[in-house]
CSV table of C-alpha atoms in Angstrom, one decimal:
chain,number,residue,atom,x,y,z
A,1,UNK,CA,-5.6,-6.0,-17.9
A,2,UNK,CA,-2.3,-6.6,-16.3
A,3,UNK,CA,-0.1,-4.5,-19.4
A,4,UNK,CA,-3.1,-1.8,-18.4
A,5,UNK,CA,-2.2,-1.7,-14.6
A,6,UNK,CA,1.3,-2.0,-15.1
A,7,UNK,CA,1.3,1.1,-17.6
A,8,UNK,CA,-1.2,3.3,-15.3
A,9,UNK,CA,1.5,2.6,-12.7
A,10,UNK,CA,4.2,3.9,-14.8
A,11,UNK,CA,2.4,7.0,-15.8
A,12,UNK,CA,1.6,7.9,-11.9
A,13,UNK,CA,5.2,7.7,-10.7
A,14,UNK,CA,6.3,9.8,-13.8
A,15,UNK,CA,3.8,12.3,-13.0
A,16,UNK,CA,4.6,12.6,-9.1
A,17,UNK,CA,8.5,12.6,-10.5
A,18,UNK,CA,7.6,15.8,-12.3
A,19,UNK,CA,5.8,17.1,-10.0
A,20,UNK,CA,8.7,16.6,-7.0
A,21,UNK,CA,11.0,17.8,-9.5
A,22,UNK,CA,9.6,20.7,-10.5
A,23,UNK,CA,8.1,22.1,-7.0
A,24,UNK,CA,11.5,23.3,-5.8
A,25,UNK,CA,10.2,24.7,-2.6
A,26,UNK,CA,6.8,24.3,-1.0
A,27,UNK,CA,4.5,24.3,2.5
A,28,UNK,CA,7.0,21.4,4.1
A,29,UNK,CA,10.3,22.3,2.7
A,30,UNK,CA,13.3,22.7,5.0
A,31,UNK,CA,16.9,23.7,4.1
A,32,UNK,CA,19.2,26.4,3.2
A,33,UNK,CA,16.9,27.2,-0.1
A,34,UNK,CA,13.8,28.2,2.1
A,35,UNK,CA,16.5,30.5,4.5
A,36,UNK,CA,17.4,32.2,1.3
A,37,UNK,CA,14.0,32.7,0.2
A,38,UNK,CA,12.8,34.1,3.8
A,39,UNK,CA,15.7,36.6,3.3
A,40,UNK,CA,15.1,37.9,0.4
A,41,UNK,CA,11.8,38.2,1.6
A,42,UNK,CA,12.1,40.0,5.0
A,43,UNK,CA,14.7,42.1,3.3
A,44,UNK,CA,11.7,43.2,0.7
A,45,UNK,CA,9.3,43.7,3.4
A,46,UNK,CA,6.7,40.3,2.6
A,47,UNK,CA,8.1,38.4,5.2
A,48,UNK,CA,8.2,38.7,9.0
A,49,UNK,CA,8.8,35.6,10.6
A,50,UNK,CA,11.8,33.9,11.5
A,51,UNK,CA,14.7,32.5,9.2
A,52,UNK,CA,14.2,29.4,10.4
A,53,UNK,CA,14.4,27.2,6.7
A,54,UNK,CA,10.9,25.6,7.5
A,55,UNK,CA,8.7,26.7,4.7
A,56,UNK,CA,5.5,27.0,6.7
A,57,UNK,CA,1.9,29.2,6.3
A,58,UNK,CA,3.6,32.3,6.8
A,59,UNK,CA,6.1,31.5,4.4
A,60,UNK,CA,3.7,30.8,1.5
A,61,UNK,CA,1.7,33.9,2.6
A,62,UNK,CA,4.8,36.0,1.8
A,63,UNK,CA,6.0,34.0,-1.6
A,64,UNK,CA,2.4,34.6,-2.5
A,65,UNK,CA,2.1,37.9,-1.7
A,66,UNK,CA,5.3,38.7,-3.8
A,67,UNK,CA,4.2,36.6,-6.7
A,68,UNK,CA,1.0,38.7,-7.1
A,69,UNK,CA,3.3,41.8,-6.8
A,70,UNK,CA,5.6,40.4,-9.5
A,71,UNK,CA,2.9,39.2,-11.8
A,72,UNK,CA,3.7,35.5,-11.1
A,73,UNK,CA,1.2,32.4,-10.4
A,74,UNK,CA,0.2,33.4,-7.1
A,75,UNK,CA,0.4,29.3,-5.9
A,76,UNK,CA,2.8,29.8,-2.8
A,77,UNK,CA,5.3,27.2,-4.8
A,78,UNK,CA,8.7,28.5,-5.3
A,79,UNK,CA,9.7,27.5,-8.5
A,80,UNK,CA,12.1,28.2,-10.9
A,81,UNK,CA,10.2,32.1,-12.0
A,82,UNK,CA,9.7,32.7,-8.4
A,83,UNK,CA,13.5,32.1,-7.4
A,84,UNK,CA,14.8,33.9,-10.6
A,85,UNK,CA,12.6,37.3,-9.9
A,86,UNK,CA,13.9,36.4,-6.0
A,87,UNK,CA,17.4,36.5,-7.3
A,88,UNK,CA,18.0,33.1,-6.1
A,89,UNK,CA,20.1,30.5,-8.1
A,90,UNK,CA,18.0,27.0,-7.8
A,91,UNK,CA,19.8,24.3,-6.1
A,92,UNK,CA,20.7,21.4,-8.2
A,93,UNK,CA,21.2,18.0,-7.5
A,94,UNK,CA,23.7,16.4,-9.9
A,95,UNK,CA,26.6,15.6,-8.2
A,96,UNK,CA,25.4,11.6,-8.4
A,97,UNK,CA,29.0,10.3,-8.3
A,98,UNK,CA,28.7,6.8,-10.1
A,99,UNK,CA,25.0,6.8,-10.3
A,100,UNK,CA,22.1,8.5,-12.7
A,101,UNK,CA,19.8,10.7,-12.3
A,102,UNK,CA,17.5,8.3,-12.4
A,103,UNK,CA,19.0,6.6,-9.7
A,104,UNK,CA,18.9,9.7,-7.5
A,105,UNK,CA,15.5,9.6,-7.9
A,106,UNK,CA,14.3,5.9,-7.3
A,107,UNK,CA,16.8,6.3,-4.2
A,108,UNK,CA,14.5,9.3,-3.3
A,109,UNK,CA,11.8,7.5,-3.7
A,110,UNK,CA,12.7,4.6,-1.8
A,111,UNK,CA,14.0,6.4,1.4
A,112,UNK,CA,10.9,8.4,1.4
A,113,UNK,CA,8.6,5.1,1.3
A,114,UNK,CA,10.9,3.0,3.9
A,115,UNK,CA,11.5,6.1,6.2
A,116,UNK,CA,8.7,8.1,6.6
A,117,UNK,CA,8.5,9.8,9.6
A,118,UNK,CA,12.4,9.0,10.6
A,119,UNK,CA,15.0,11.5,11.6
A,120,UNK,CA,17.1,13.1,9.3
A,121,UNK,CA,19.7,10.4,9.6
A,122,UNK,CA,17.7,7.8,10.0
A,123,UNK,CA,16.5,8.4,6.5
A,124,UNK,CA,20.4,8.9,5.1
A,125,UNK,CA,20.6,5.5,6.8
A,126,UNK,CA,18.1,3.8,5.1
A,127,UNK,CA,19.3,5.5,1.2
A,128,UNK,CA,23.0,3.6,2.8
A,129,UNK,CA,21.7,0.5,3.3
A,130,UNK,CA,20.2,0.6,-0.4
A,131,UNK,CA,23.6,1.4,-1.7
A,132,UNK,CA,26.0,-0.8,0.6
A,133,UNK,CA,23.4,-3.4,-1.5
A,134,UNK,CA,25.0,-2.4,-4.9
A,135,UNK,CA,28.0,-3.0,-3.7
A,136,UNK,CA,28.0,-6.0,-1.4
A,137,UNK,CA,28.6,-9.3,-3.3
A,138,UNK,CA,25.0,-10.8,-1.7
A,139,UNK,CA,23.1,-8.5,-3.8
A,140,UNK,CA,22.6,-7.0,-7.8
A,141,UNK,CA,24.9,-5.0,-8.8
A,142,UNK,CA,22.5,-2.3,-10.5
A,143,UNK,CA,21.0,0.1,-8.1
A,144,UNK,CA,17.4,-0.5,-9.7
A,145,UNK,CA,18.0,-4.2,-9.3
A,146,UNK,CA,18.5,-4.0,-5.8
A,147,UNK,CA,15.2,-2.0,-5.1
A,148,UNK,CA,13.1,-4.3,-7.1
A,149,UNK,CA,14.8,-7.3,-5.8
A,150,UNK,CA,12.0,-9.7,-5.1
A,151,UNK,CA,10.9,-9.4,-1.3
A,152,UNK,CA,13.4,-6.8,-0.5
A,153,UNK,CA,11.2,-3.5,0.4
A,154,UNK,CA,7.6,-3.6,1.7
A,155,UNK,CA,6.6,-0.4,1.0
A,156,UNK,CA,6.6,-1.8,-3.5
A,157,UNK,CA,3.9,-4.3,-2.0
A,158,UNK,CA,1.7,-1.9,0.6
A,159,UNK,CA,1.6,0.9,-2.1
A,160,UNK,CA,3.8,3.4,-0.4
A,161,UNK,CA,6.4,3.7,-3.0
A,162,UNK,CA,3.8,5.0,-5.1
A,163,UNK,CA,3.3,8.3,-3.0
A,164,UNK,CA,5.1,11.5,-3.6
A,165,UNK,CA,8.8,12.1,-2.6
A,166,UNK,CA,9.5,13.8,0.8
A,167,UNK,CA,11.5,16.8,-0.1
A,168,UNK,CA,14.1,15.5,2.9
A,169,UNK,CA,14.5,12.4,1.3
A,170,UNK,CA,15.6,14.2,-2.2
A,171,UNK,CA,18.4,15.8,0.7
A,172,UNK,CA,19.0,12.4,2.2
A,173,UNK,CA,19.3,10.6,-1.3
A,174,UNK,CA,22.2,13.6,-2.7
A,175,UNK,CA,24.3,12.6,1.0
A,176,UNK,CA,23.7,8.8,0.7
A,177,UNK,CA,25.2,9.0,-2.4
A,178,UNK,CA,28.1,11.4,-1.5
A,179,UNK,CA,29.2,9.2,1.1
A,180,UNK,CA,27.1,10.1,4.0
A,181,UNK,CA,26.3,6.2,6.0
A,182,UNK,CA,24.9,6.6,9.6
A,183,UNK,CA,24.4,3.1,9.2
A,184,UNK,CA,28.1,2.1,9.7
A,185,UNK,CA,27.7,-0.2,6.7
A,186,UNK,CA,24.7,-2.1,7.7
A,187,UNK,CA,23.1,-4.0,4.5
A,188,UNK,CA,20.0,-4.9,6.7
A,189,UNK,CA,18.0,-3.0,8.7
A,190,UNK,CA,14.2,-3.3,10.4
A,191,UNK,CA,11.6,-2.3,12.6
A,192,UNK,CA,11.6,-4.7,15.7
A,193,UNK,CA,7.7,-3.8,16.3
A,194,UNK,CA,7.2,-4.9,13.1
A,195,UNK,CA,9.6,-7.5,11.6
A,196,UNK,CA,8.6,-11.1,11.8
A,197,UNK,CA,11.3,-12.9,10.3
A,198,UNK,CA,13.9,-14.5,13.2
A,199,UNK,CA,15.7,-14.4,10.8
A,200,UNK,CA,16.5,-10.5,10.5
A,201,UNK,CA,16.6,-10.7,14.5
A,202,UNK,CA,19.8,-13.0,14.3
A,203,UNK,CA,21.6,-10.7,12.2
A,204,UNK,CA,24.7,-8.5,13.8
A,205,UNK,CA,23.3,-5.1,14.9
A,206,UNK,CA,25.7,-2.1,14.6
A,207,UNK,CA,23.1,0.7,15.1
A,208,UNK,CA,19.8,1.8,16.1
A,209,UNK,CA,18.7,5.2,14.9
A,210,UNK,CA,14.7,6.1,15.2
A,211,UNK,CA,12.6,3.0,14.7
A,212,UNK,CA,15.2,1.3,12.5
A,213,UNK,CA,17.9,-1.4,13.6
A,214,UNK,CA,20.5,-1.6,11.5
A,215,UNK,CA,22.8,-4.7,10.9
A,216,UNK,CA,25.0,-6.6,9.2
C-alpha cells in the first residue's frame, strides 16, 4: 500500500511538472514574456488593454481570439505554437550555474510551497535560504538532500509541496540561483505567528521581508 502511495505521488508531481513546464504563459503570469505578447497583440489589433505584463481576462480574450484566427487551440495558454505564430522567441530557463535542471525545478517547487503569497523577494529569499543550505557546512551537500532533510520544510508534511508551481516562483528559483539573496545569507528563516520552536526565536535575525524572519 505504501510502494502504491509513494508511486501515485511521483506520478502527480511529474504530471504538474509538465504541466508548469509546458504552460509558458497563462491567466496569472507576470513578466516581460506577457509585455511581449500584449504587444504583439495590440500592434495586431486583438488587444486593447494596457502593457502592463499581468496576463489577466483581457489578456486571454485576445491570445484566444488570435488563436482561433490562426487556427490554433483556442485555450487562452500561450505556448510554444502560440508564441511562434506571435513571433516571440520562448524564454528559457537554463542558465542553472552549478545545479540541474532538475534542481531548478524542485527549487521552484519549494519556494512556491514555503512562499505563497510573499513578495517577490521574499520568495527569492526563501529559494536563498534553500541554497545557502547546500553550501553551509550544517547541512547536505546535494540540493535534493537539503529539501528532503528530515523536519526541514512543512509544506512536504501539510501537502503543499504537492500543488502546482507559481509561475513567480519558476522567476524567483532562475535569480536564487544566479546569485540573487535578499536574505543576506540567512540559513533559517520563519513565520513568528506561526513558529513554535524557541529555538528558531534565539537565532540571529538579519532580515524581515513579508511574513518571513530571516536568520542566521
Amino acid at each position: 500500500m505504501r510502494k502504491f502511495i509513494y508511486l501515485m505521488i511521483v506520478f502527480l508531481l511529474v504530471f504538474s511538472l509538465a504541466i508548469s513546464v509546458s504552460a509558458l504563459s497563462r491567466m496569472g503570469s507576470m513578466g516581460q514574456e506577457v509585455e511581449k505578447i500584449q504587444s504583439v497583440l495590440l500592434e495586431w489589433g486583438y488587444y486593447k488593454g494596457a502593457v502592463d505584463g499581468i496576463f489577466g481576462t483581457n489578456t486571454r480574450n485576445a491570445v484566444i481570439a488570435f488563436q482561433k484566427a490562426n487556427g490554433l487551440s483556442a485555450d487562452g495558454i500561450v505556448g510554444e505554437k502560440t508564441l511562434a505564430a506571435l513571433g516571440i522567441a520562448a524564454e528559457t530557463n537554463d542558465n542553472y550555474g552549478n545545479y540541474s535542471s532538475s534542481d531548478y525545478q524542485l527549487l521552484a517547487r519549494i519556494i512556491s510551497a514555503e512562499a505563497r503569497g510573499e513578495t517577490y523577494l521574499g520568495q527569492v529569499a526563501v529559494g536563498a535560504v534553500v541554497l545557502n543550505r547546500v553550501e553551509h557546512p550544517s547541512f547536505p551537500d546535494t540540493l535534493s538532500e537539503v529539501v528532503y532533510q528530515r523536519g526541514a520544510f512543512s509544506c512536504l508534511d501539510d501537502g503543499q509541496f504537492y500543488e502546482p508551481i507559481s509561475d513567480t516562483a519558476y522567476k524567483a528559483a532562475r535569480d536564487a540561483i544566479n546569485g540573487l539573496d535578499p536574505s543576506g545569507g540567512a540559513i533559517y528563516y520563519y513565520n513568528p505567528q506561526k513558529a513554535t520552536s524557541k529555538w528558531i526565536f534565539s537565532r540571529p535575525v538579519i532580515t524581515v521581508i513579508g511574513r518571513h524572519t530571516f536568520c542566521s
